[in-house]
mmCIF file with all atom_site columns, C-alpha atoms and ligand atoms in Angstrom:
data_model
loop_
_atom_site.group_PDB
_atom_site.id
_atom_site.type_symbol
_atom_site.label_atom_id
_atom_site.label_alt_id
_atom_site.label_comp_id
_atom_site.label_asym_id
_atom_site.label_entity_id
_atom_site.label_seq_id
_atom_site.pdbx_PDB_ins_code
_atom_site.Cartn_x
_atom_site.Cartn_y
_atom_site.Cartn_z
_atom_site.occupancy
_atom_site.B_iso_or_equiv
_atom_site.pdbx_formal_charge
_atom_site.auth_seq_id
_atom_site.auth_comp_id
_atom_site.auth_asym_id
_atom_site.auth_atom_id
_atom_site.pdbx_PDB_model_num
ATOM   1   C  CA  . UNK U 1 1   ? -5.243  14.498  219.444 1.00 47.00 ? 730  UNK U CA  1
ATOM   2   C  CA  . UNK U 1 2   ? -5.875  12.348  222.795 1.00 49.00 ? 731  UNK U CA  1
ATOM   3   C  CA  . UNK U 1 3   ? -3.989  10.629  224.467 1.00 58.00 ? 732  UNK U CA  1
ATOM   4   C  CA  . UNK U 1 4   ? -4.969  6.785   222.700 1.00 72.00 ? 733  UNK U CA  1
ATOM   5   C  CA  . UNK U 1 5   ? -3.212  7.571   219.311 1.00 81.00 ? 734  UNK U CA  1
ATOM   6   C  CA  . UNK U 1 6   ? 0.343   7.541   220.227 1.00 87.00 ? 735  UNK U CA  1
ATOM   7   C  CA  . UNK U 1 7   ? 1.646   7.765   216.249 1.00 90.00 ? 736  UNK U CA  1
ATOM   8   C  CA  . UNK U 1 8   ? 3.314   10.725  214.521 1.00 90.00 ? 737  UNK U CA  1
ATOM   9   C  CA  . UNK U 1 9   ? 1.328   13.131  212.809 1.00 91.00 ? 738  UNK U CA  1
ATOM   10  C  CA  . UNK U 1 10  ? 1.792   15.210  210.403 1.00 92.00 ? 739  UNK U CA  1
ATOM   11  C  CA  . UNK U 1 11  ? 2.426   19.265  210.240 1.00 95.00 ? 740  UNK U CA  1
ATOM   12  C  CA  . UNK U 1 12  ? 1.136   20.175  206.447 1.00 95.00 ? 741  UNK U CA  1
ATOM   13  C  CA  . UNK U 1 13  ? 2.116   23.323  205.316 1.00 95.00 ? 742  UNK U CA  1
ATOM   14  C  CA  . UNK U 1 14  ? 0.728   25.467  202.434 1.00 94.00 ? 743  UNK U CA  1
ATOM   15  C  CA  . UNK U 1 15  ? 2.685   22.870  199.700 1.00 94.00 ? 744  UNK U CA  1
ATOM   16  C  CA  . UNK U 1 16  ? 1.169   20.136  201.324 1.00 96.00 ? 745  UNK U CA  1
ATOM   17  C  CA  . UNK U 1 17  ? -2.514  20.957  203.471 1.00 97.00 ? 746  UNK U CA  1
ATOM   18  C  CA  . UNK U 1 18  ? -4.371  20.310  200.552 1.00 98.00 ? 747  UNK U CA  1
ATOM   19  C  CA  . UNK U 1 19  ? -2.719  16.619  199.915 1.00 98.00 ? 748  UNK U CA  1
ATOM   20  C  CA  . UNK U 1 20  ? -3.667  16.041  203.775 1.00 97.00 ? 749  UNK U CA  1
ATOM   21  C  CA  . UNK U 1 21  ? -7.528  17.471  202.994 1.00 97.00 ? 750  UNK U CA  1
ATOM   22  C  CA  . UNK U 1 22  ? -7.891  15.148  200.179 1.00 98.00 ? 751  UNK U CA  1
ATOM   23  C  CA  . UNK U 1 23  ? -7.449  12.035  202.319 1.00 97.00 ? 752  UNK U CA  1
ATOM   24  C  CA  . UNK U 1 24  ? -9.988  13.177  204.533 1.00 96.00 ? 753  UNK U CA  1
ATOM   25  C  CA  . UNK U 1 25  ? -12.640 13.094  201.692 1.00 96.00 ? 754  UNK U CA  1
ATOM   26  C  CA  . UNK U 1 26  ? -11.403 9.904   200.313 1.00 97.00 ? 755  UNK U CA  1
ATOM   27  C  CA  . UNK U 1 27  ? -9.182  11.576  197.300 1.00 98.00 ? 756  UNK U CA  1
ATOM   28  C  CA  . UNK U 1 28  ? -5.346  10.852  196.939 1.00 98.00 ? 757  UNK U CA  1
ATOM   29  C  CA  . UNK U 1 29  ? -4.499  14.386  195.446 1.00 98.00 ? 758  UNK U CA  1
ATOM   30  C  CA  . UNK U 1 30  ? -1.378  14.448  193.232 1.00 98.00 ? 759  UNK U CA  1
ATOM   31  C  CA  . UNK U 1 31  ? -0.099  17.851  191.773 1.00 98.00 ? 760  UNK U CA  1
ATOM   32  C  CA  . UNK U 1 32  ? -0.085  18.708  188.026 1.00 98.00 ? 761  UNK U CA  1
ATOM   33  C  CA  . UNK U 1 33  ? 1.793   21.486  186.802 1.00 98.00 ? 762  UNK U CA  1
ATOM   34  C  CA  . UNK U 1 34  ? -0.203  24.115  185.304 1.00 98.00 ? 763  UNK U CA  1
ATOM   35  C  CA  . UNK U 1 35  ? 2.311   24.968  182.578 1.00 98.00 ? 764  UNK U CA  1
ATOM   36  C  CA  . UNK U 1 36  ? 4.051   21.907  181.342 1.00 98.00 ? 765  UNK U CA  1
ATOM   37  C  CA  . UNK U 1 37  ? 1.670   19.571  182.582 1.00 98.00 ? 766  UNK U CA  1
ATOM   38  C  CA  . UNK U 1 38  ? 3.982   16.932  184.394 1.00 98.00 ? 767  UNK U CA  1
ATOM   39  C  CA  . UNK U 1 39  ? 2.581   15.143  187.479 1.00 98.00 ? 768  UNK U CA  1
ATOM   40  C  CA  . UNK U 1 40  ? 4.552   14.836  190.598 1.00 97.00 ? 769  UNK U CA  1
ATOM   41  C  CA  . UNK U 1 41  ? 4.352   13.659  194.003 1.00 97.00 ? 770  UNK U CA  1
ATOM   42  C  CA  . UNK U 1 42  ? 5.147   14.255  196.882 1.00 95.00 ? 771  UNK U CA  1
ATOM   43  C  CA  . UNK U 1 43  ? 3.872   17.541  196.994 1.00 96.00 ? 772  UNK U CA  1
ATOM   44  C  CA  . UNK U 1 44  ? 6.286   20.457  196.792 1.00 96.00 ? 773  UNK U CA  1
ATOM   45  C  CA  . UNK U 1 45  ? 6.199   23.757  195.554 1.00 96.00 ? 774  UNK U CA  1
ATOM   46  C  CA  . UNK U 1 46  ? 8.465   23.850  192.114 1.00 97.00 ? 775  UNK U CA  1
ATOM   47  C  CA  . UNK U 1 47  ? 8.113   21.760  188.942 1.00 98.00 ? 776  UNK U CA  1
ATOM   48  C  CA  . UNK U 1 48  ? 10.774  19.184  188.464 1.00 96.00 ? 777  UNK U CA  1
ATOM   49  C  CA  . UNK U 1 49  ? 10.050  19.672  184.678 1.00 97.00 ? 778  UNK U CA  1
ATOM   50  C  CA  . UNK U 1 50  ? 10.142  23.315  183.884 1.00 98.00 ? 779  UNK U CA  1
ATOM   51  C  CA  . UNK U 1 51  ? 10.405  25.384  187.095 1.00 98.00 ? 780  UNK U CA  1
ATOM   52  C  CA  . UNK U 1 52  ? 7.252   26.456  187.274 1.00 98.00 ? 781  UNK U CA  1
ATOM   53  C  CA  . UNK U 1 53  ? 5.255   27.516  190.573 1.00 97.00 ? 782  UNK U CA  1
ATOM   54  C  CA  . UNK U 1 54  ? 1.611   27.043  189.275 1.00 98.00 ? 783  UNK U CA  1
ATOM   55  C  CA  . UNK U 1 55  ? 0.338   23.988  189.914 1.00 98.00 ? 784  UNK U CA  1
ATOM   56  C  CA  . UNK U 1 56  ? -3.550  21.876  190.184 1.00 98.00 ? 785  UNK U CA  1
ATOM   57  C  CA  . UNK U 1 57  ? -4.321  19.305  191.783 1.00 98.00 ? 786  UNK U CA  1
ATOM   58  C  CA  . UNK U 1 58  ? -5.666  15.983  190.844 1.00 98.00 ? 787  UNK U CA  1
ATOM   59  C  CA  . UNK U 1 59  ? -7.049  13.056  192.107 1.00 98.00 ? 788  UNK U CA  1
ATOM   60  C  CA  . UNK U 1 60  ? -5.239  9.901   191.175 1.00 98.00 ? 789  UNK U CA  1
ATOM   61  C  CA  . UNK U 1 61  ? -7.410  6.411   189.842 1.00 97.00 ? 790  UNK U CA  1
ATOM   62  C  CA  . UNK U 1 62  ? -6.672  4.282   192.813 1.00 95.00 ? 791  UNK U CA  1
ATOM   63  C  CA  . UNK U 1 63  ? -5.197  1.854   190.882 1.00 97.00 ? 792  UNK U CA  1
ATOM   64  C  CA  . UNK U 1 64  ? -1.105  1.126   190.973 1.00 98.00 ? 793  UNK U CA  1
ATOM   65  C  CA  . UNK U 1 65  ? 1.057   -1.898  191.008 1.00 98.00 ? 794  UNK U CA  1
ATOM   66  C  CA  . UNK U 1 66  ? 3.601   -2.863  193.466 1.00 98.00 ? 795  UNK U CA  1
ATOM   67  C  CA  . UNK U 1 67  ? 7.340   -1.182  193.270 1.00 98.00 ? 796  UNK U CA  1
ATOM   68  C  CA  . UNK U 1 68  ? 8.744   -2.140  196.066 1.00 98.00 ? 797  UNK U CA  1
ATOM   69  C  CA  . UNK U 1 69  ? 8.404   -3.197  199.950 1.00 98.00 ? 798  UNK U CA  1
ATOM   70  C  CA  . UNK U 1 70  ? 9.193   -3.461  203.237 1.00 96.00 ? 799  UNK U CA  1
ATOM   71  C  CA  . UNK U 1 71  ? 7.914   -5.715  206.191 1.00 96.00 ? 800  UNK U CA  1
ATOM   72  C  CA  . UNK U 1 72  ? 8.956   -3.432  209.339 1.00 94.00 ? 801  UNK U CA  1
ATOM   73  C  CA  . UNK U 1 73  ? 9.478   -5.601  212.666 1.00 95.00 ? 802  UNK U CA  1
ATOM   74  C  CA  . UNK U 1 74  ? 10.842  -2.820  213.962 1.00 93.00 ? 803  UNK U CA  1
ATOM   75  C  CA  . UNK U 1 75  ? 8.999   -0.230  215.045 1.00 87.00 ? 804  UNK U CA  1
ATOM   76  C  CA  . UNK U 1 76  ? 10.965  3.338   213.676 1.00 85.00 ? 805  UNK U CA  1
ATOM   77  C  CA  . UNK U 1 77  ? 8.436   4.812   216.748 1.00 90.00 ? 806  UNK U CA  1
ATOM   78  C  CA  . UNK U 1 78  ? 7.050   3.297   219.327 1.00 91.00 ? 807  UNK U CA  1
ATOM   79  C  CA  . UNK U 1 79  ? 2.796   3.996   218.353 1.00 90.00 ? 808  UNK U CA  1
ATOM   80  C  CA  . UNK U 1 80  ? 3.510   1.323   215.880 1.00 89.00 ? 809  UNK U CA  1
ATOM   81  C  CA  . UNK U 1 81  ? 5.041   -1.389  218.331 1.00 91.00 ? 810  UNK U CA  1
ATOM   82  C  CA  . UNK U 1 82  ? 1.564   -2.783  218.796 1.00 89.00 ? 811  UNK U CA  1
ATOM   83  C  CA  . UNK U 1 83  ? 1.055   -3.460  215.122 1.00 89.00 ? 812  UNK U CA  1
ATOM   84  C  CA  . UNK U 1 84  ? 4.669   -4.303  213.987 1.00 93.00 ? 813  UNK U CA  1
ATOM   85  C  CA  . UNK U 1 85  ? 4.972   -6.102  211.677 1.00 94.00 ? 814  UNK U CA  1
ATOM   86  C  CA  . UNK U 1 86  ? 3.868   -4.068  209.198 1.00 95.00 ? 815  UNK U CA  1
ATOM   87  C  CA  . UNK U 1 87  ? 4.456   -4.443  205.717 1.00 97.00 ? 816  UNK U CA  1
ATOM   88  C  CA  . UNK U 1 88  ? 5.215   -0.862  204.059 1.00 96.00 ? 817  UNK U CA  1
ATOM   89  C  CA  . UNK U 1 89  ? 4.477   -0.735  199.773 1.00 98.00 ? 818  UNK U CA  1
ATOM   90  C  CA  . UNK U 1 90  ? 5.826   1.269   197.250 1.00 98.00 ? 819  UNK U CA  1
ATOM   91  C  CA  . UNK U 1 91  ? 3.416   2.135   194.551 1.00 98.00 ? 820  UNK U CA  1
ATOM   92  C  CA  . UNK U 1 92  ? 3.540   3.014   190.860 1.00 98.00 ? 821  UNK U CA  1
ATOM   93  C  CA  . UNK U 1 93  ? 0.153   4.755   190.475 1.00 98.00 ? 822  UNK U CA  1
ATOM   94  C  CA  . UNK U 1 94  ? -1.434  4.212   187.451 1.00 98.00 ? 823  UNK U CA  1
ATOM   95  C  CA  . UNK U 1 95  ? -0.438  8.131   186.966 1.00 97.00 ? 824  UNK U CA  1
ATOM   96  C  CA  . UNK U 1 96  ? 3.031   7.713   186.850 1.00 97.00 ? 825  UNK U CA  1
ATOM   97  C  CA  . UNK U 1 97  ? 3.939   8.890   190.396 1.00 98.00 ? 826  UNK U CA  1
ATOM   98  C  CA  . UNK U 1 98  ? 4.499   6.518   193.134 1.00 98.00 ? 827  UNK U CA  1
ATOM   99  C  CA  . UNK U 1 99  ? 2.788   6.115   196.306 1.00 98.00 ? 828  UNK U CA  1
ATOM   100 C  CA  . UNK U 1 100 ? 3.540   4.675   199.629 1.00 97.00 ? 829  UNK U CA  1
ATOM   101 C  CA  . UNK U 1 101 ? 1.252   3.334   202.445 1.00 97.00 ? 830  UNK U CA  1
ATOM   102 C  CA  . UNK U 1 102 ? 0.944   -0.093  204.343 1.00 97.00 ? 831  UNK U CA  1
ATOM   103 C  CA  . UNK U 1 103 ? -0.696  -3.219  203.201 1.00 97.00 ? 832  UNK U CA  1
ATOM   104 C  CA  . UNK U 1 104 ? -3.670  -4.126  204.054 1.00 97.00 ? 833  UNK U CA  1
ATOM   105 C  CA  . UNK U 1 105 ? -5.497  -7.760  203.175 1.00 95.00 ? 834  UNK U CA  1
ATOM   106 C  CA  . UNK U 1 106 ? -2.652  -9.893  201.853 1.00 96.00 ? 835  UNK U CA  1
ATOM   107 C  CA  . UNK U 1 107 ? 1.043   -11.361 203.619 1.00 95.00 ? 836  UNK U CA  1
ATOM   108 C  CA  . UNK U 1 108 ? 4.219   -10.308 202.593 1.00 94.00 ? 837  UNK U CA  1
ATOM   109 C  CA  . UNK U 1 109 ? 4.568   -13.701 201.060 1.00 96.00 ? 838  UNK U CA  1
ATOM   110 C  CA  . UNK U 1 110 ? 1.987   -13.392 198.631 1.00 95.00 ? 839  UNK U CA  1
ATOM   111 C  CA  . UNK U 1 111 ? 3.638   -10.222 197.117 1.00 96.00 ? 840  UNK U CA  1
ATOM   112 C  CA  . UNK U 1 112 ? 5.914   -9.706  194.062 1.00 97.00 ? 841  UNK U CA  1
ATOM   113 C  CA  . UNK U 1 113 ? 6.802   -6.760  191.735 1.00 98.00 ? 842  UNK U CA  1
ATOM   114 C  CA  . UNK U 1 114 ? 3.860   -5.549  189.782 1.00 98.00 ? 843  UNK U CA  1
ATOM   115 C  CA  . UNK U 1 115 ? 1.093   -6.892  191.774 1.00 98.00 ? 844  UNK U CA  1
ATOM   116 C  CA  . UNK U 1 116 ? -1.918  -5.300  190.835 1.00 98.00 ? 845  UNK U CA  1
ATOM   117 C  CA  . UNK U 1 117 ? -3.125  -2.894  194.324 1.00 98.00 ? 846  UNK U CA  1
ATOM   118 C  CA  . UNK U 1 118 ? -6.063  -0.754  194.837 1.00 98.00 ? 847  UNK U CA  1
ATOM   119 C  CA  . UNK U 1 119 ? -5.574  2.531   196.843 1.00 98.00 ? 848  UNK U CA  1
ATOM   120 C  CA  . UNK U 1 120 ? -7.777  2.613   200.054 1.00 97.00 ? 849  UNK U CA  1
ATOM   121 C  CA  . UNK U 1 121 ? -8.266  4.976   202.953 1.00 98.00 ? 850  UNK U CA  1
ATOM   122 C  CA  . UNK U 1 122 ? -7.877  4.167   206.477 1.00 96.00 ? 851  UNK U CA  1
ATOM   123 C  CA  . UNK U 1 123 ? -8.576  6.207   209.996 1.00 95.00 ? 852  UNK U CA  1
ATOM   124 C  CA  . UNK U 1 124 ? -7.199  5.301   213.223 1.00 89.00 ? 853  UNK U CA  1
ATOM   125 C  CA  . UNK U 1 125 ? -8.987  6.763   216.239 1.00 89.00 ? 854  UNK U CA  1
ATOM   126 C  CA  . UNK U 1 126 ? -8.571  10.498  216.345 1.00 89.00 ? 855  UNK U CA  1
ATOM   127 C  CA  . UNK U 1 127 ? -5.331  9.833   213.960 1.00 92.00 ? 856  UNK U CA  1
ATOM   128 C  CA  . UNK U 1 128 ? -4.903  11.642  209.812 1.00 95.00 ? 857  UNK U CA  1
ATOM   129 C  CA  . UNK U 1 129 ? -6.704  9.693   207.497 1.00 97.00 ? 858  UNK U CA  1
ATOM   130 C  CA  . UNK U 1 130 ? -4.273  7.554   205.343 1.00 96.00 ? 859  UNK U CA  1
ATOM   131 C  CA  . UNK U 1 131 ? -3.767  5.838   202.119 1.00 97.00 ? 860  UNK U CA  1
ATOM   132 C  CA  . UNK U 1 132 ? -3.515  2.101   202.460 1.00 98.00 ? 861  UNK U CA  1
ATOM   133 C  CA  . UNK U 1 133 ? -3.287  -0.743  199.883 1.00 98.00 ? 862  UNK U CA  1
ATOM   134 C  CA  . UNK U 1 134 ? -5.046  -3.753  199.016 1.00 97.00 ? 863  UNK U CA  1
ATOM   135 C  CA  . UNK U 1 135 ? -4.664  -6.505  196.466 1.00 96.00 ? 864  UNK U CA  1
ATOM   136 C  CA  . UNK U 1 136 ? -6.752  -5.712  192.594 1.00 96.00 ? 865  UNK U CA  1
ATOM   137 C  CA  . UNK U 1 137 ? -10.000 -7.150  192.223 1.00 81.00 ? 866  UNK U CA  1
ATOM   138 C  CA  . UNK U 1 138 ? -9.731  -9.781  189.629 1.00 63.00 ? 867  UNK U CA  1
ATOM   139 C  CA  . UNK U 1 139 ? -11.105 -8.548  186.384 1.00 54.00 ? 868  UNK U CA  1
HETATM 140 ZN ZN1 . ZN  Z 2 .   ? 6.212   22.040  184.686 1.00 56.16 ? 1968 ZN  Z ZN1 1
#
């Protein structure tokens, strides 16, 4: 990292590297265990379902609706000062598993529970790639 991205970053592990590698291609990975089948995110080792260890990954839809949100004025750390205020969704994913990243294309006034979002993908300098939200496409 240099010395112009001034953000946390993360430290993945072996529960969560591949998460972190999917974002770099463009894929938000979510887990699916191997025996019962449930989906669940974040990643972690152990099936909230059955216990099991063996899990897949797969690539969610992109498509989720609004849960809940927060517009940050206050930075939690300072490398986000400069773009505070931020406003910070909570997603249900169209898989069932909810997401979280910032907002992107629309002001906290315009949003309500259930909006229709589209997961995106977002790189800041030499900073992890990360998921960000914009409003649905009208159909
Ligand atoms: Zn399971």
């Amino acid at each position: 990292m240099s010395d112009s991205f001034t953000k946390p970053v993360p430290h993945p592990g072996p529960d969560t590297q591949p998460f972190w590698d999917g974002l770099a291609r463009g894929e938000y990975l979510i887990q699916r265990c191997k025996d019962c089948g449930k989906l669940r995110h974040y990643p972690r080792p152990v099936c909230d379902g059955c216990w099991s260890m063996a899990h897949e990954w797969v690539a969610a839809s992109g498509s989720g609706t609004v849960h809940s949100w927060t517009v940050c004025h206050h930075p939690f750390h300072m490398g986000f000062k400069a773009q505070s205020p931020y406003i910070l969704l909570t997603v249900d994913l169209a898989e069932g598993v909810r997401a979280q990243g910032q907002l992107r294309g629309l002001p906290a006034e315009a949003l309500r529970l259930g909006l229709p979002v589209a997961l995106g993908y977002e790189r800041e300098g030499e900073g992890p790639v990360l998921p960000i939200f914009r409003p649905a496409e009208e159909r």
